[in-house]
Structure formats: C-alpha cells, structure tokens
C-alpha cells in the first residue's frame, strides 16, 4: 500500500496591540506550540515528502529535464511553453512553469530547514530522531541538487527563512558543495531499509548514496563519485538492490517499489480526478499530472513529446535472439510500438491507425503514462515517479571506472544492463574515449524519458548547437547562457543581494 503523505502547515501568527502585547492565538499552530513531541517531528518530516506532489516539482521539473535535452520537444499551442522548453527562448524570467520549479524547490528547502532546526531539541527516541534528520538532510540536498542543475548560482539558505532575509547569491560550485555535505550527512543517518510497509517511499541510505554519486559526477569528481556508488557494488546495497527481469516493470503501477528502485516518489491510490485547480478540486496535492501533459492527442495535452531520432538508436542493434530491443516499446508510444505497425499498436484502447492514421510519425514518452492500466490520463495520476534505479547506478559506476582509468573493469556493469535487454556483451578492447561514447549510447537507450539526459549532456560537455541536427531547438542554444535558466526577476526585485545568471 502506498504511503499517504501528510501535508502540515507550519505558520507563525501573532497579533500586536497598541501596548505592544503579543498574544498567541491558542487555536493556531505556531513554532512555539508545535515541535514538542516525537509525533510533531514525524509530521514535520512528512511535510518534506508532500513537496514532491507540488506541480512545479512533479510536472514542470521532469519536463524541463526531458524537453530541454535533445530527446524531447514541445510543440504546445502555448507558445511560451514551447519556446522555453524546446527553443531556448525565454524573454520573461518569471515564466510560470520555471518559476514554479524554483519556488517548489525552495518550499522543500524551507520544510527541511524547519526539521533540521527544531527536531534536535525534541525529547524523543534518539535513533528515530537521527533518521528524521537524515531524511531532512536528504531533501535539502536533493532540492539544491535540482537548483544547482537548473539554475546553478542560487541563494543558500541553511536556516528557516524569515521575511527579512536577503541571502546573497552563492556560486554554482558552492551550491554543489552544499549538496555533497547534505547528502553525505543523510547517508550516515538513514537506514538501509524500513521494516514497516507504511514507510515505503521514505528515503534510504541507498538513495543518499545514489544521489551523492550523481552530484559528484556533475562536478566531474569521478573518484569520489565511485566511492559513493561503491555502496551498491561492494557495500550493503549489493544485496538490497537488483535488476528486475522485465525492464517495463520499472514503469508500471503494478510493480512499484521493486528491487531495482532506489529513489521513487509515491503517488496515492484512487485520487479524486477533476480540473488542474487546487481550489476547485479536492485532494489536489495527491498524484502526478505528468501523464496528462505527456499523453498523445485525444488523451492528454501533448505539451511534451519525444524526438524520432532516438527510435533509430534502439534499432541499431538486435538482441542475441535477433529481436528488437524490448526497451523501445517500454519507452515510447508511436506507430510501431507494436512491431506489426499502426494497425496493431494500441493507444489507450484504440489502435494507432484508428486514432492518428497510417502516416503520423510522432513519438510520445511512455514511462510515466497509465496506458497499461486504464484508457485515460488525469491530473492526479497514480504511477510512481522512479527518480533513480539500479541500472542508472550501474552505468554511472562504469562511467566512473572509465574516467578513473579502469576501463577494463567497467565492462561488467554495462553488460549487466545489456544482458537484461537481451543484448550481447560489449567487445573487449575499447579505448577510454570509445568506451565513453558507448556509455553515452547505453544511457540513452536505458534512461531516456527519466529526466537524466540534460545533466548527462552537460556533464559530457555535449550541450551546444551541434545537437541541432537531432533537435532543431538547439539552433538557438548559446554556450555560456543556456546551460542555466534565468533567476526569476521577482526574486531579484525582492532581494538586491542576488545576481542574475550570465547573459540573461
């Protein structure tokens, strides 16, 4: 059963009389009346998990990573969205979807900071206290991971923010350093697993190690990235995690929290459907709307879709049984998801030919859809978002070994991923550069549509107009500018100590 996340509102209220007497409203939850008990500590950290359901985090952020890379595009009738997500054209730094991502990550940071500031003073079970603090360190590190990835130079706030705070901009390198500090602390405190089924979805030691490895890799510190990821190879994670036999099980409601999943956002069962309006619709803060925005026409809004060139990458190599790579059908809905073609490919209860005809060659990301369980999408989807899984870790580990001069030892980890897909082992003898080229191909096939491609391209130094033959949106890409998003102008207006990113 999925864990229901409790959203708590922690507000500070006071009334000031003419004689400056401060009176606390006895009916209002305040910092003074909260943060007293073990129960309060649990509720406080649960609010960190609730951040994962906010639209900026659960919808726009995955889209920003997918569509701003060379594997996705937006042809939305909302031209501002298509230009910002696809064409690197964003005249308004306050553009709503990106601003929502920025704000939601800071909401998460504020909630984590509240836990870190207040829970140490609560008289409670010390082991549970340490775990709760570990969860909060993880969330703060994770939110700064996304801010560092998308904006780079942002304000570091390590205490609960106050209305008069005016933090200065920290450099991208300083932000990454904080990510590493927080995730390192989280890894010390978090448990390997949880014994209670109601705790499914809580952060684990493995989750902290996996994201810590990613953070080190983004700053090209491959030796320390390898050390972080050793947890899954020679440490306790080697017996906790494994590859599932069926690749598509990583993206189905019926196989959530499987042994391959390391970090997974939980979405509640049977949420109330309705409009995309948190006032008019009950339980809006449950579920994910990503499927509604990625699904094909007639089902969803199709504000984000895939680019066809990647289909050809899947077709380069047959399996050892001379069949098509099974990951292709799990990754995309398109006219040949079923190899028999558009008259056999099913799209939410009808064939591709019935819905779109025989000549439509659009391609749609499938991994976060619900077509395997129902014939509609909605704003409160129940398909969990798998943020990091073991196959990603194995490919990262191989990349680290190769970067550190251990190419010969890296093959086995790539081959584990290939074997699951039915492909033959890689031929021995690749140079370090050739092996990296192969890693790029392997990550493309294994992880497309899972939100990692933009950071991969950035890490490899592959972002630039050279990608325009694959994605015409990169015609507008300016090196030194578009690797980062602009800081929302409203933030700069409020806080004169912050600075805009270069060239914006």
CSV table of C-alpha atoms in Angstrom, one decimal:
chain,number,residue,atom,x,y,z
A,1,UNK,CA,0.0,0.0,0.0
A,2,UNK,CA,1.3,3.4,-0.9
A,3,UNK,CA,2.3,5.7,1.9
A,4,UNK,CA,-0.1,8.6,2.3
A,5,UNK,CA,2.0,11.8,2.8
A,6,UNK,CA,0.7,14.2,5.4
A,7,UNK,CA,0.9,17.9,4.5
A,8,UNK,CA,1.2,20.1,7.5
A,9,UNK,CA,1.1,23.9,7.5
A,10,UNK,CA,3.5,25.4,10.0
A,11,UNK,CA,2.6,29.1,10.4
A,12,UNK,CA,3.7,31.7,12.8
A,13,UNK,CA,0.9,34.1,13.8
A,14,UNK,CA,0.7,36.9,16.2
A,15,UNK,CA,-1.3,40.0,17.0
A,16,UNK,CA,0.1,43.2,18.2
A,17,UNK,CA,-1.9,45.6,20.4
A,18,UNK,CA,-1.3,49.2,21.0
A,19,UNK,CA,0.6,48.4,24.1
A,20,UNK,CA,2.8,46.0,22.1
A,21,UNK,CA,1.5,43.0,24.0
A,22,UNK,CA,2.0,39.9,21.8
A,23,UNK,CA,-0.9,37.4,22.2
A,24,UNK,CA,-0.6,33.9,20.7
A,25,UNK,CA,-3.8,32.6,19.2
A,26,UNK,CA,-4.4,29.4,21.1
A,27,UNK,CA,-6.2,27.9,18.1
A,28,UNK,CA,-3.4,28.4,15.7
A,29,UNK,CA,-0.4,26.1,15.2
A,30,UNK,CA,2.8,28.0,15.7
A,31,UNK,CA,6.5,27.2,16.1
A,32,UNK,CA,6.0,27.7,19.8
A,33,UNK,CA,3.2,25.3,20.1
A,34,UNK,CA,4.5,22.7,17.6
A,35,UNK,CA,7.9,21.0,17.6
A,36,UNK,CA,7.3,19.5,21.0
A,37,UNK,CA,6.9,15.8,20.5
A,38,UNK,CA,8.0,12.8,18.5
A,39,UNK,CA,4.7,12.9,16.6
A,40,UNK,CA,5.5,16.5,15.7
A,41,UNK,CA,8.9,15.5,14.4
A,42,UNK,CA,7.3,12.8,12.1
A,43,UNK,CA,4.7,15.2,10.9
A,44,UNK,CA,7.4,17.8,10.2
A,45,UNK,CA,9.5,15.5,8.0
A,46,UNK,CA,6.4,14.2,6.3
A,47,UNK,CA,5.8,17.7,5.0
A,48,UNK,CA,9.1,17.3,3.1
A,49,UNK,CA,7.6,14.4,1.2
A,50,UNK,CA,4.5,16.4,0.4
A,51,UNK,CA,6.6,18.8,-1.6
A,52,UNK,CA,7.1,16.1,-4.2
A,53,UNK,CA,3.5,16.4,-5.2
A,54,UNK,CA,3.6,20.1,-6.0
A,55,UNK,CA,3.1,20.9,-9.7
A,56,UNK,CA,6.4,22.6,-10.1
A,57,UNK,CA,8.2,19.6,-8.8
A,58,UNK,CA,6.1,16.7,-10.1
A,59,UNK,CA,5.2,18.1,-13.5
A,60,UNK,CA,7.3,21.0,-14.8
A,61,UNK,CA,10.7,19.8,-13.4
A,62,UNK,CA,10.7,16.4,-15.2
A,63,UNK,CA,9.6,18.2,-18.4
A,64,UNK,CA,12.4,20.8,-18.1
A,65,UNK,CA,15.0,18.0,-17.9
A,66,UNK,CA,13.4,15.9,-20.7
A,67,UNK,CA,12.4,18.6,-23.2
A,68,UNK,CA,15.4,20.9,-22.9
A,69,UNK,CA,17.6,18.0,-23.8
A,70,UNK,CA,18.0,16.5,-27.3
A,71,UNK,CA,15.5,13.7,-26.8
A,72,UNK,CA,12.3,15.7,-26.2
A,73,UNK,CA,10.5,18.7,-27.6
A,74,UNK,CA,7.4,20.8,-27.0
A,75,UNK,CA,5.0,21.8,-29.8
A,76,UNK,CA,2.5,23.1,-27.4
A,77,UNK,CA,-0.1,25.6,-28.6
A,78,UNK,CA,1.0,27.6,-25.5
A,79,UNK,CA,3.8,29.2,-27.5
A,80,UNK,CA,5.6,30.5,-24.4
A,81,UNK,CA,5.9,26.9,-23.1
A,82,UNK,CA,7.1,25.6,-26.5
A,83,UNK,CA,9.7,28.3,-26.8
A,84,UNK,CA,11.0,28.0,-23.3
A,85,UNK,CA,11.1,24.2,-23.1
A,86,UNK,CA,12.1,23.5,-26.7
A,87,UNK,CA,13.7,26.5,-28.4
A,88,UNK,CA,15.7,28.1,-25.5
A,89,UNK,CA,13.7,31.3,-26.0
A,90,UNK,CA,12.5,32.8,-22.7
A,91,UNK,CA,12.1,36.6,-22.7
A,92,UNK,CA,10.3,36.5,-19.3
A,93,UNK,CA,12.5,35.2,-16.5
A,94,UNK,CA,9.3,34.9,-14.4
A,95,UNK,CA,7.8,32.4,-16.8
A,96,UNK,CA,5.4,30.4,-14.7
A,97,UNK,CA,6.5,26.7,-15.1
A,98,UNK,CA,10.2,27.5,-14.5
A,99,UNK,CA,9.3,29.9,-11.7
A,100,UNK,CA,7.2,27.1,-10.1
A,101,UNK,CA,10.1,24.7,-10.2
A,102,UNK,CA,12.3,27.3,-8.5
A,103,UNK,CA,9.7,28.1,-5.8
A,104,UNK,CA,8.8,24.5,-5.1
A,105,UNK,CA,12.4,23.5,-4.5
A,106,UNK,CA,12.7,26.4,-2.0
A,107,UNK,CA,9.5,25.3,-0.4
A,108,UNK,CA,11.1,21.9,0.1
A,109,UNK,CA,14.3,23.5,1.5
A,110,UNK,CA,12.3,25.6,3.9
A,111,UNK,CA,10.5,22.5,5.2
A,112,UNK,CA,13.8,20.6,5.5
A,113,UNK,CA,15.3,23.5,7.4
A,114,UNK,CA,12.4,23.6,9.8
A,115,UNK,CA,13.1,20.0,10.7
A,116,UNK,CA,16.8,20.4,11.0
A,117,UNK,CA,16.4,23.5,13.2
A,118,UNK,CA,13.7,22.2,15.6
A,119,UNK,CA,13.9,18.4,15.8
A,120,UNK,CA,17.3,18.3,17.6
A,121,UNK,CA,15.6,20.0,20.6
A,122,UNK,CA,12.7,17.5,20.9
A,123,UNK,CA,12.9,14.8,23.7
A,124,UNK,CA,12.3,11.6,21.7
A,125,UNK,CA,13.8,8.3,20.6
A,126,UNK,CA,17.4,9.2,19.5
A,127,UNK,CA,17.5,6.6,16.7
A,128,UNK,CA,14.3,7.9,15.2
A,129,UNK,CA,15.5,11.5,15.7
A,130,UNK,CA,18.7,10.7,13.7
A,131,UNK,CA,16.7,9.1,11.0
A,132,UNK,CA,14.3,12.0,10.7
A,133,UNK,CA,17.2,14.4,10.5
A,134,UNK,CA,18.8,12.2,7.8
A,135,UNK,CA,15.6,12.5,5.8
A,136,UNK,CA,15.6,16.3,6.1
A,137,UNK,CA,19.3,16.4,5.1
A,138,UNK,CA,18.5,14.3,2.1
A,139,UNK,CA,15.6,16.6,1.0
A,140,UNK,CA,17.7,19.7,1.4
A,141,UNK,CA,20.5,18.2,-0.6
A,142,UNK,CA,18.1,16.9,-3.3
A,143,UNK,CA,16.4,20.3,-3.7
A,144,UNK,CA,19.7,22.0,-4.0
A,145,UNK,CA,20.8,19.3,-6.5
A,146,UNK,CA,18.0,20.4,-8.8
A,147,UNK,CA,18.6,24.1,-8.2
A,148,UNK,CA,22.3,23.6,-9.0
A,149,UNK,CA,21.5,21.6,-12.1
A,150,UNK,CA,18.9,24.1,-13.5
A,151,UNK,CA,20.0,27.5,-12.1
A,152,UNK,CA,23.5,26.9,-10.8
A,153,UNK,CA,24.1,30.2,-8.9
A,154,UNK,CA,21.4,30.4,-6.2
A,155,UNK,CA,21.0,31.5,-2.7
A,156,UNK,CA,22.0,29.0,0.0
A,157,UNK,CA,19.5,29.1,2.9
A,158,UNK,CA,20.5,26.8,5.7
A,159,UNK,CA,18.2,28.1,8.4
A,160,UNK,CA,14.4,28.5,8.3
A,161,UNK,CA,13.9,31.6,6.3
A,162,UNK,CA,12.4,34.8,7.7
A,163,UNK,CA,10.6,37.6,5.8
A,164,UNK,CA,13.5,40.0,6.1
A,165,UNK,CA,16.2,37.5,4.9
A,166,UNK,CA,18.3,38.7,2.0
A,167,UNK,CA,20.8,36.0,1.3
A,168,UNK,CA,23.4,36.6,-1.4
A,169,UNK,CA,23.9,34.5,-4.5
A,170,UNK,CA,26.2,31.6,-3.9
A,171,UNK,CA,28.3,30.3,-6.8
A,172,UNK,CA,27.3,27.1,-8.6
A,173,UNK,CA,30.4,25.4,-7.1
A,174,UNK,CA,29.3,26.4,-3.6
A,175,UNK,CA,25.8,25.0,-4.1
A,176,UNK,CA,27.2,21.7,-5.3
A,177,UNK,CA,29.5,21.6,-2.2
A,178,UNK,CA,26.4,22.0,0.0
A,179,UNK,CA,24.6,19.3,-1.9
A,180,UNK,CA,27.5,17.0,-1.2
A,181,UNK,CA,27.6,17.9,2.5
A,182,UNK,CA,23.9,17.3,3.0
A,183,UNK,CA,23.8,14.0,1.1
A,184,UNK,CA,26.9,12.8,3.0
A,185,UNK,CA,25.2,13.6,6.3
A,186,UNK,CA,22.0,11.9,5.1
A,187,UNK,CA,23.9,8.8,4.1
A,188,UNK,CA,25.3,8.5,7.7
A,189,UNK,CA,21.9,8.7,9.3
A,190,UNK,CA,19.4,7.0,7.0
A,191,UNK,CA,18.6,3.3,7.4
A,192,UNK,CA,19.2,0.7,4.7
A,193,UNK,CA,15.6,-0.3,4.6
A,194,UNK,CA,12.3,0.2,6.6
A,195,UNK,CA,10.5,-2.6,8.3
A,196,UNK,CA,7.1,-1.0,8.2
A,197,UNK,CA,5.1,-1.3,5.0
A,198,UNK,CA,3.7,2.2,5.7
A,199,UNK,CA,7.2,3.6,5.3
A,200,UNK,CA,7.5,2.6,1.6
A,201,UNK,CA,8.9,5.6,-0.2
A,202,UNK,CA,10.9,7.1,2.6
A,203,UNK,CA,14.5,7.9,1.9
A,204,UNK,CA,17.1,5.3,2.5
A,205,UNK,CA,20.9,5.1,2.8
A,206,UNK,CA,20.9,3.8,-0.8
A,207,UNK,CA,19.0,6.8,-2.1
A,208,UNK,CA,21.5,9.2,-0.4
A,209,UNK,CA,24.5,7.3,-1.9
A,210,UNK,CA,22.9,7.3,-5.4
A,211,UNK,CA,22.2,11.0,-5.5
A,212,UNK,CA,25.6,11.8,-3.9
A,213,UNK,CA,27.2,9.8,-6.7
A,214,UNK,CA,25.3,11.9,-9.3
A,215,UNK,CA,26.3,15.1,-7.6
A,216,UNK,CA,30.0,14.2,-7.6
A,217,UNK,CA,29.7,13.2,-11.3
A,218,UNK,CA,28.2,16.6,-12.2
A,219,UNK,CA,31.3,18.3,-10.9
A,220,UNK,CA,33.5,15.7,-12.6
A,221,UNK,CA,34.8,14.3,-9.3
A,222,UNK,CA,34.8,10.8,-10.5
A,223,UNK,CA,37.0,9.3,-7.7
A,224,UNK,CA,34.6,10.4,-5.0
A,225,UNK,CA,31.6,9.5,-7.2
A,226,UNK,CA,32.9,6.0,-7.4
A,227,UNK,CA,33.3,5.8,-3.6
A,228,UNK,CA,29.7,7.0,-3.1
A,229,UNK,CA,28.5,4.3,-5.6
A,230,UNK,CA,30.6,1.6,-4.1
A,231,UNK,CA,27.7,1.1,-1.7
A,232,UNK,CA,25.8,-0.7,-4.5
A,233,UNK,CA,28.8,-2.8,-5.7
A,234,UNK,CA,30.8,-3.9,-2.6
A,235,UNK,CA,28.6,-2.5,0.2
A,236,UNK,CA,25.2,-3.3,1.7
A,237,UNK,CA,23.4,-2.1,-1.4
A,238,UNK,CA,24.7,-5.0,-3.4
A,239,UNK,CA,22.4,-7.4,-1.5
A,240,UNK,CA,19.4,-5.0,-1.3
A,241,UNK,CA,19.1,-3.9,-4.9
A,242,UNK,CA,19.0,-5.8,-8.2
A,243,UNK,CA,17.8,-5.5,-11.8
A,244,UNK,CA,14.2,-6.7,-12.4
A,245,UNK,CA,13.9,-9.2,-15.2
A,246,UNK,CA,11.3,-7.3,-17.1
A,247,UNK,CA,12.5,-3.8,-18.0
A,248,UNK,CA,9.0,-2.4,-18.3
A,249,UNK,CA,8.2,-3.3,-14.7
A,250,UNK,CA,10.1,-0.2,-13.7
A,251,UNK,CA,7.3,2.0,-15.1
A,252,UNK,CA,4.1,0.2,-14.1
A,253,UNK,CA,1.7,0.8,-11.3
A,254,UNK,CA,1.6,-2.9,-10.7
A,255,UNK,CA,5.3,-3.3,-9.9
A,256,UNK,CA,6.2,-0.2,-7.8
A,257,UNK,CA,8.9,-0.2,-5.2
A,258,UNK,CA,10.6,-3.2,-6.8
A,259,UNK,CA,14.2,-4.3,-6.1
A,260,UNK,CA,15.6,-2.0,-8.8
A,261,UNK,CA,14.0,1.2,-7.4
A,262,UNK,CA,16.4,3.3,-5.3
A,263,UNK,CA,14.5,6.6,-5.1
A,264,UNK,CA,10.8,6.6,-6.0
A,265,UNK,CA,8.2,9.2,-5.5
A,266,UNK,CA,4.9,7.7,-4.2
A,267,UNK,CA,1.6,8.8,-5.5
A,268,UNK,CA,-1.6,7.9,-3.6
A,269,UNK,CA,-4.2,5.3,-4.8
A,270,UNK,CA,-7.5,6.5,-6.3
A,271,UNK,CA,-7.1,10.2,-6.0
A,272,UNK,CA,-10.1,12.5,-6.9
A,273,UNK,CA,-9.9,13.5,-10.6
A,274,UNK,CA,-11.1,16.9,-11.8
A,275,UNK,CA,-9.5,20.1,-13.1
A,276,UNK,CA,-6.0,21.3,-12.7
A,277,UNK,CA,-7.1,23.7,-10.0
A,278,UNK,CA,-6.2,23.2,-6.3
A,279,UNK,CA,-9.2,25.3,-5.2
A,280,UNK,CA,-11.9,23.6,-7.2
A,281,UNK,CA,-10.7,20.1,-6.9
A,282,UNK,CA,-10.4,18.1,-3.6
A,283,UNK,CA,-7.1,16.3,-2.8
A,284,UNK,CA,-5.2,18.2,-5.5
A,285,UNK,CA,-1.9,17.7,-3.7
A,286,UNK,CA,-2.1,13.9,-4.4
A,287,UNK,CA,-0.9,12.2,-7.6
A,288,UNK,CA,1.0,13.4,-10.6
A,289,UNK,CA,-0.2,15.3,-13.7
A,290,UNK,CA,2.9,14.4,-15.8
A,291,UNK,CA,0.9,11.8,-17.7
A,292,UNK,CA,-1.8,14.4,-18.6
A,293,UNK,CA,0.9,16.6,-20.2
A,294,UNK,CA,2.8,13.8,-21.9
A,295,UNK,CA,0.0,11.7,-23.3
A,296,UNK,CA,-0.8,11.6,-27.0
A,297,UNK,CA,-3.5,13.9,-28.5
A,298,UNK,CA,-7.1,12.9,-27.6
A,299,UNK,CA,-5.8,11.6,-24.3
A,300,UNK,CA,-3.7,14.3,-22.8
A,301,UNK,CA,-2.4,17.8,-23.7
A,302,UNK,CA,0.8,16.5,-25.6
A,303,UNK,CA,2.7,19.5,-24.3
A,304,UNK,CA,5.8,17.4,-24.3
A,305,UNK,CA,6.9,14.6,-26.7
A,306,UNK,CA,9.8,12.6,-27.8
A,307,UNK,CA,12.0,13.1,-30.9
A,308,UNK,CA,12.1,10.4,-33.5
A,309,UNK,CA,15.8,10.1,-34.0
A,310,UNK,CA,16.2,8.1,-30.7
A,311,UNK,CA,14.0,5.4,-32.1
A,312,UNK,CA,16.7,4.8,-34.7
A,313,UNK,CA,19.3,4.4,-31.9
A,314,UNK,CA,17.2,1.5,-30.5
A,315,UNK,CA,17.2,-0.2,-33.9
A,316,UNK,CA,21.0,-0.2,-34.4
A,317,UNK,CA,21.5,-3.5,-32.5
A,318,UNK,CA,19.3,-6.6,-32.3
A,319,UNK,CA,19.2,-8.9,-29.3
A,320,UNK,CA,21.1,-12.2,-29.3
A,321,UNK,CA,17.8,-13.8,-30.3
A,322,UNK,CA,17.6,-11.4,-33.3
A,323,UNK,CA,14.7,-9.5,-31.9
A,324,UNK,CA,14.1,-5.8,-31.4
A,325,UNK,CA,15.4,-4.1,-28.2
A,326,UNK,CA,12.5,-4.6,-25.7
A,327,UNK,CA,13.2,-1.2,-24.1
A,328,UNK,CA,11.9,0.6,-27.2
A,329,UNK,CA,8.3,-0.4,-26.7
A,330,UNK,CA,8.6,0.4,-23.0
A,331,UNK,CA,10.0,3.8,-23.7
A,332,UNK,CA,7.7,5.2,-26.4
A,333,UNK,CA,4.2,5.2,-27.8
A,334,UNK,CA,4.5,5.6,-31.5
A,335,UNK,CA,3.2,4.0,-34.7
A,336,UNK,CA,5.5,0.9,-34.3
A,337,UNK,CA,5.3,0.4,-30.5
A,338,UNK,CA,4.0,-2.9,-31.7
A,339,UNK,CA,6.3,-4.2,-34.4
A,340,UNK,CA,3.3,-5.1,-36.6
A,341,UNK,CA,2.7,-1.4,-37.1
A,342,UNK,CA,0.0,1.3,-36.6
A,343,UNK,CA,-2.9,-1.1,-37.1
A,344,UNK,CA,-1.6,-3.3,-34.2
A,345,UNK,CA,-0.2,-0.7,-31.9
A,346,UNK,CA,-2.7,0.0,-29.1
A,347,UNK,CA,-3.1,3.6,-27.7
A,348,UNK,CA,-5.5,3.7,-24.8
A,349,UNK,CA,-7.9,1.2,-26.1
A,350,UNK,CA,-7.7,2.0,-29.8
A,351,UNK,CA,-5.1,1.3,-32.5
A,352,UNK,CA,-2.7,4.0,-33.6
A,353,UNK,CA,-4.3,3.8,-37.1
A,354,UNK,CA,-7.7,4.5,-35.6
A,355,UNK,CA,-6.6,7.5,-33.6
A,356,UNK,CA,-4.0,9.0,-35.9
A,357,UNK,CA,-4.0,7.3,-39.3
A,358,UNK,CA,-1.2,5.4,-41.0
A,359,UNK,CA,1.3,8.3,-41.7
A,360,UNK,CA,1.5,10.1,-38.3
A,361,UNK,CA,5.1,9.7,-37.1
A,362,UNK,CA,5.0,11.5,-33.8
A,363,UNK,CA,6.6,9.8,-30.7
A,364,UNK,CA,5.5,10.1,-27.1
A,365,UNK,CA,7.3,9.3,-23.8
A,366,UNK,CA,5.6,6.3,-22.3
A,367,UNK,CA,7.3,5.7,-19.0
A,368,UNK,CA,5.1,7.9,-16.9
A,369,UNK,CA,1.8,7.2,-18.6
A,370,UNK,CA,-1.1,5.0,-17.4
A,371,UNK,CA,-1.9,3.2,-20.6
A,372,UNK,CA,-1.1,-0.2,-19.1
A,373,UNK,CA,-3.9,0.1,-16.5
A,374,UNK,CA,-6.5,2.5,-18.0
A,375,UNK,CA,-7.7,4.3,-21.1
A,376,UNK,CA,-7.4,7.9,-19.8
A,377,UNK,CA,-4.9,10.3,-18.1
A,378,UNK,CA,-5.6,13.0,-15.5
A,379,UNK,CA,-4.2,15.5,-13.1
A,380,UNK,CA,-3.8,13.0,-10.2
A,381,UNK,CA,-2.1,10.1,-11.8
A,382,UNK,CA,-1.0,7.2,-9.6
A,383,UNK,CA,2.0,5.9,-11.4
A,384,UNK,CA,5.1,6.5,-9.2
A,385,UNK,CA,8.0,8.5,-10.5
A,386,UNK,CA,11.2,6.5,-10.4
A,387,UNK,CA,13.9,9.0,-9.9
A,388,UNK,CA,16.9,6.7,-9.6
A,389,UNK,CA,17.1,3.0,-10.2
A,390,UNK,CA,19.9,0.5,-10.1
A,391,UNK,CA,20.5,0.4,-13.9
A,392,UNK,CA,21.3,4.1,-13.8
A,393,UNK,CA,23.8,3.4,-10.9
A,394,UNK,CA,25.5,0.6,-12.8
A,395,UNK,CA,26.0,2.8,-15.8
A,396,UNK,CA,27.3,5.7,-13.6
A,397,UNK,CA,29.7,3.3,-11.9
A,398,UNK,CA,31.0,2.1,-15.3
A,399,UNK,CA,31.5,5.8,-16.3
A,400,UNK,CA,33.4,6.5,-13.1
A,401,UNK,CA,35.7,3.5,-13.6
A,402,UNK,CA,36.4,4.5,-17.2
A,403,UNK,CA,37.1,8.1,-16.2
A,404,UNK,CA,39.5,6.9,-13.5
A,405,UNK,CA,41.4,4.7,-16.0
A,406,UNK,CA,39.8,1.4,-15.1
A,407,UNK,CA,38.0,0.8,-18.4
A,408,UNK,CA,38.7,-2.9,-18.3
A,409,UNK,CA,36.8,-3.3,-15.0
A,410,UNK,CA,33.9,-1.2,-16.3
A,411,UNK,CA,32.5,-3.7,-18.9
A,412,UNK,CA,30.8,-5.9,-16.4
A,413,UNK,CA,28.5,-3.2,-15.2
A,414,UNK,CA,27.4,-2.1,-18.7
A,415,UNK,CA,27.0,-5.8,-19.6
A,416,UNK,CA,24.6,-6.4,-16.7
A,417,UNK,CA,22.3,-3.7,-18.2
A,418,UNK,CA,22.7,-5.0,-21.7
A,419,UNK,CA,22.0,-8.6,-20.7
A,420,UNK,CA,18.7,-7.6,-19.1
A,421,UNK,CA,17.7,-6.1,-22.5
A,422,UNK,CA,18.8,-9.3,-24.3
A,423,UNK,CA,21.9,-7.7,-25.9
A,424,UNK,CA,25.3,-9.3,-26.3
A,425,UNK,CA,28.2,-8.3,-24.2
A,426,UNK,CA,30.4,-5.4,-25.4
A,427,UNK,CA,33.5,-6.4,-27.2
A,428,UNK,CA,36.7,-6.0,-25.1
A,429,UNK,CA,39.4,-3.6,-26.2
A,430,UNK,CA,37.6,-0.2,-26.5
A,431,UNK,CA,39.7,2.8,-25.8
A,432,UNK,CA,38.8,5.1,-22.9
A,433,UNK,CA,37.1,7.6,-25.3
A,434,UNK,CA,35.4,4.8,-27.3
A,435,UNK,CA,34.1,3.4,-24.1
A,436,UNK,CA,32.7,6.8,-23.0
A,437,UNK,CA,31.0,7.0,-26.4
A,438,UNK,CA,29.4,3.6,-25.8
A,439,UNK,CA,28.3,4.7,-22.3
A,440,UNK,CA,26.5,7.7,-23.9
A,441,UNK,CA,24.7,5.3,-26.1
A,442,UNK,CA,23.8,2.9,-23.3
A,443,UNK,CA,22.4,5.7,-21.1
A,444,UNK,CA,20.4,7.0,-24.0
A,445,UNK,CA,18.7,3.6,-24.5
A,446,UNK,CA,18.3,2.7,-20.9
A,447,UNK,CA,17.2,6.0,-19.4
A,448,UNK,CA,15.5,8.2,-22.0
A,449,UNK,CA,12.4,9.9,-20.6
A,450,UNK,CA,13.6,9.6,-17.0
A,451,UNK,CA,14.9,13.1,-16.5
A,452,UNK,CA,18.7,12.5,-16.7
A,453,UNK,CA,19.6,13.4,-20.2
A,454,UNK,CA,20.1,17.1,-19.8
A,455,UNK,CA,22.5,16.7,-16.9
A,456,UNK,CA,24.3,13.9,-18.8
A,457,UNK,CA,24.8,16.2,-21.8
A,458,UNK,CA,26.0,19.0,-19.6
A,459,UNK,CA,28.5,16.7,-17.8
A,460,UNK,CA,29.9,15.4,-21.0
A,461,UNK,CA,30.2,18.9,-22.5
A,462,UNK,CA,27.9,18.0,-25.3
A,463,UNK,CA,25.4,20.8,-25.0
A,464,UNK,CA,25.5,23.2,-28.0
A,465,UNK,CA,24.3,23.9,-31.4
A,466,UNK,CA,26.0,20.7,-32.7
A,467,UNK,CA,22.8,19.0,-31.4
A,468,UNK,CA,20.6,20.9,-33.9
A,469,UNK,CA,20.7,18.0,-36.4
A,470,UNK,CA,18.9,15.9,-33.8
A,471,UNK,CA,16.9,18.7,-32.2
A,472,UNK,CA,16.2,21.9,-34.2
A,473,UNK,CA,15.6,23.7,-30.9
A,474,UNK,CA,19.3,23.7,-30.3
A,475,UNK,CA,19.7,26.2,-33.2
A,476,UNK,CA,19.1,28.8,-30.5
A,477,UNK,CA,21.4,27.4,-27.8
A,478,UNK,CA,24.1,29.8,-26.7
A,479,UNK,CA,27.0,28.2,-24.9
A,480,UNK,CA,27.7,30.1,-21.6
A,481,UNK,CA,24.0,31.0,-21.3
A,482,UNK,CA,21.5,28.3,-21.8
A,483,UNK,CA,23.2,25.7,-19.6
A,484,UNK,CA,21.3,27.5,-16.8
A,485,UNK,CA,17.9,29.1,-16.5
A,486,UNK,CA,17.5,32.7,-15.6
A,487,UNK,CA,16.8,33.6,-11.9
A,488,UNK,CA,13.2,34.8,-11.8
A,489,UNK,CA,13.2,38.6,-11.9
A,490,UNK,CA,10.7,38.8,-9.0
A,491,UNK,CA,13.4,37.2,-6.8
A,492,UNK,CA,15.9,39.8,-7.9
A,493,UNK,CA,13.5,42.6,-7.2
A,494,UNK,CA,12.8,41.4,-3.7
A,495,UNK,CA,16.5,40.6,-2.9
A,496,UNK,CA,19.1,43.1,-4.2
A,497,UNK,CA,21.9,40.7,-2.9
A,498,UNK,CA,21.1,38.2,-5.6
A,499,UNK,CA,22.6,38.3,-9.1
A,500,UNK,CA,21.2,37.2,-12.4
A,501,UNK,CA,22.9,34.3,-14.3
A,502,UNK,CA,25.4,35.2,-17.0
A,503,UNK,CA,24.0,36.5,-20.3
A,504,UNK,CA,20.4,36.7,-19.1
